[in-house]
Amino acid sequence: MAAVAETVVRELRAICGEDGVIADPRQLVVYECDGYMMEKNAPDAVVLPRTTQQVVDVVKLCAAHKLPVIPRGTGTSLSGAVVALDGGVILCTSRMNRILKVDYRNRRALVEAGVPNLWITDAVKARGLMFAPDPSSQPSCTIAGNIAFNAGGPHTLKYGVTTNHVLGFDLVLPNGEVVWLGSEFEGGEEVDGYDLRGVAIGSEGMFGIITRVVVRLIKAPQAFRMVLGAFHSMDDASQAVSDIIAAGIIPAAMELMDQPITRAVEEGYHVGLPMDAGAVLILELDGLEAGLDRQLRRVIEIFGKNHVRSTRPARTEEERADLWKCRKRAFGAIGRISPNFVTQDGVVPRTKLPDIMRFIYDICKKRGLGVANVAHAGDGNIHPIIFYDERVPGDVEKAYECSIEIVRKCIELGGTVTGEHGIGVEKADLMAVQFGADDLDAMKRVRRVFDPDGRCNPHKMFPGGARRLTFKPKKQAAV
Ligand SMILES: Cc1cc2nc3c(=O)[nH]c(=O)nc-3n(C[C@H](O)[C@H](O)[C@H](O)COP(=O)(O)OP(=O)(O)OC[C@H]3O[C@@H](n4cnc5c(N)ncnc54)[C@H](O)[C@@H]3O)c2cc1C
């Protein structure tokens, strides 16, 4: 470590304590990437503050030394949004994980930035409430990470994304100033003037560090119906998705899985998924008990019109929980069949799902790579999971090319670069495909209001700044 950084580490220890700073290169390896493994670089140090004041002091210290600061929750990002491309200090809020106050009457909670998403619902479910956004990573991802990406999840179709459920939060600006954006815990829901809360949601850690958040809680549904439909083909399943929406039914969730992912999940978790089905649709209805059976019958009827091979309604709460567990652990199941994978996150209009699926299979096949697909089908949000082996020369590049071409195709089909996983370093260049120079310039100017020096999470989101494939595959034969 450079001499200047050693001094900085001593000062960081004075702020966060001995156990609140990681500077040993062997330990820093853990922080060299997030869930996107194609771009790696270790920071000079990681700090694990416990209070807003510690965050302020760290940020001021970094400002004095002109060091980059990279806010991090639990690093489940899939777009390289927490890679310290120029080194610097990763400021990890995972120890700020307390639920500070719950106001049941006004249905809101004040929580620290590093509280895992699922803990919020766990804390209030006994009182019939929940925090609606439910990324599949919800047992581990943090509320601040959700805000920075405006995260969604399987239930986005009915309940919306993070921005619909976060009322306000504080932000430690890169100069150390603390500002509160949106409504405060004790205040009303609406604030006058510009909605800076909304502006900062989705800013990928480039505006400052969130330390406390006021979330909206909603009443948990009275009842659920869940059904699994096994279809001959992706085309049939996709058509069923469109037909259900066209029939005026808004399911709480509609999750599509293709054959490779269904096989991987079944082989991993053994819940009786049909491994020979062309595609599987997991559909959940929720709301008042009265009327749900009628909606379910209508859904099954629509499945039938689309040549469904079999339908399996969940008969008990355990069966429902099992199906959700499978879907939410789908990425984990891939670990058994491929040493590495990259997950994409484009969006297409719902009716274009069959087109994008065909495209995905074609280009991966052309490059000799395997692929499995899950999709938040109701939102047209695809998640192709492309398999590669970083030890095989050329594999990383091929997977990267497939991944980028898929997103380009999403845009061509009338979609967008990301549904929920953010831009990070991965899709920074693709922003120029979706947006014109004027749009990007306007975004950069907004960013400068919060971070004039561009030190907070640099090289993310905007074209040109991010390095590409700094990670070189090791020259080693595949096993
Ligand atoms: C298995 C798996 C399933 C997933 N499923 C979904 C899904 O269904 N929906 C979905 O939206 N995403 C999903 N993701 C992606 C990811 O989990 C989410 O985007 C999540 O919001 C990231 O939270 P995190 O705490 O891990 O943030 P990190 O990965 O640590 O950081 C993500 C971004 O947040 C910023 N950030 C973190 N903390 C702060 C802070 N305190 N202040 C300011 N900025 C901060 C970082 O700088 C970075 O830009 C999934 C990931 C995995 C691995």
PDB file of N, CA, C and O in Angstrom, residues 14 103 161 179 240 256 268 277 331 390 418 456:
ATOM      1  N   ALA A  14      -8.936   5.284  13.450  1.00  0.00           N
ATOM      2  CA  ALA A  14      -9.278   6.198  14.551  1.00  0.00           C
ATOM      3  C   ALA A  14     -10.780   6.521  14.516  1.00  0.00           C
ATOM      4  O   ALA A  14     -11.404   6.726  15.550  1.00  0.00           O
ATOM      5  N   ASP A 103     -43.799   2.897  13.082  1.00  0.00           N
ATOM      6  CA  ASP A 103     -45.027   3.640  13.376  1.00  0.00           C
ATOM      7  C   ASP A 103     -46.168   2.864  12.709  1.00  0.00           C
ATOM      8  O   ASP A 103     -46.410   3.008  11.507  1.00  0.00           O
ATOM      9  N   VAL A 161     -41.862  -0.611  -7.731  1.00  0.00           N
ATOM     10  CA  VAL A 161     -40.452  -0.774  -7.360  1.00  0.00           C
ATOM     11  C   VAL A 161     -40.134   0.025  -6.093  1.00  0.00           C
ATOM     12  O   VAL A 161     -41.025   0.610  -5.470  1.00  0.00           O
ATOM     13  N   VAL A 179     -27.784  15.694   4.298  1.00  0.00           N
ATOM     14  CA  VAL A 179     -29.076  16.276   3.882  1.00  0.00           C
ATOM     15  C   VAL A 179     -30.156  15.195   4.003  1.00  0.00           C
ATOM     16  O   VAL A 179     -29.863  14.009   3.885  1.00  0.00           O
ATOM     17  N   ALA A 240     -49.333 -16.775 -22.945  1.00  0.00           N
ATOM     18  CA  ALA A 240     -50.229 -16.842 -21.782  1.00  0.00           C
ATOM     19  C   ALA A 240     -50.059 -15.590 -20.915  1.00  0.00           C
ATOM     20  O   ALA A 240     -51.038 -15.016 -20.419  1.00  0.00           O
ATOM     21  N   LEU A 256     -41.260 -16.481 -15.185  1.00  0.00           N
ATOM     22  CA  LEU A 256     -41.071 -17.437 -16.274  1.00  0.00           C
ATOM     23  C   LEU A 256     -39.704 -18.107 -16.121  1.00  0.00           C
ATOM     24  O   LEU A 256     -38.713 -17.430 -15.851  1.00  0.00           O
ATOM     25  N   GLY A 268     -31.291 -29.159  -8.076  1.00  0.00           N
ATOM     26  CA  GLY A 268     -30.731 -28.589  -6.849  1.00  0.00           C
ATOM     27  C   GLY A 268     -31.660 -28.725  -5.652  1.00  0.00           C
ATOM     28  O   GLY A 268     -31.215 -28.985  -4.536  1.00  0.00           O
ATOM     29  N   ALA A 277     -40.476 -29.830 -19.427  1.00  0.00           N
ATOM     30  CA  ALA A 277     -41.342 -28.767 -19.970  1.00  0.00           C
ATOM     31  C   ALA A 277     -40.492 -27.751 -20.721  1.00  0.00           C
ATOM     32  O   ALA A 277     -39.349 -27.477 -20.328  1.00  0.00           O
ATOM     33  N   PHE A 331     -30.657 -18.542  -9.212  1.00  0.00           N
ATOM     34  CA  PHE A 331     -29.266 -18.236  -9.571  1.00  0.00           C
ATOM     35  C   PHE A 331     -28.308 -19.181  -8.847  1.00  0.00           C
ATOM     36  O   PHE A 331     -27.311 -19.626  -9.406  1.00  0.00           O
ATOM     37  N   GLU A 390     -14.132 -18.971 -16.684  1.00  0.00           N
ATOM     38  CA  GLU A 390     -13.081 -17.947 -16.816  1.00  0.00           C
ATOM     39  C   GLU A 390     -11.701 -18.549 -17.062  1.00  0.00           C
ATOM     40  O   GLU A 390     -10.789 -17.854 -17.479  1.00  0.00           O
ATOM     41  N   THR A 418     -31.939  -1.716 -18.566  1.00  0.00           N
ATOM     42  CA  THR A 418     -32.018  -2.397 -17.269  1.00  0.00           C
ATOM     43  C   THR A 418     -33.427  -2.324 -16.687  1.00  0.00           C
ATOM     44  O   THR A 418     -34.116  -1.308 -16.835  1.00  0.00           O
ATOM     45  N   CYS A 456     -17.594  10.116  -5.750  1.00  0.00           N
ATOM     46  CA  CYS A 456     -18.442   9.106  -5.120  1.00  0.00           C
ATOM     47  C   CYS A 456     -18.814   8.057  -6.174  1.00  0.00           C
ATOM     48  O   CYS A 456     -19.524   8.343  -7.140  1.00  0.00           O
TER      49      CYS A 456
END
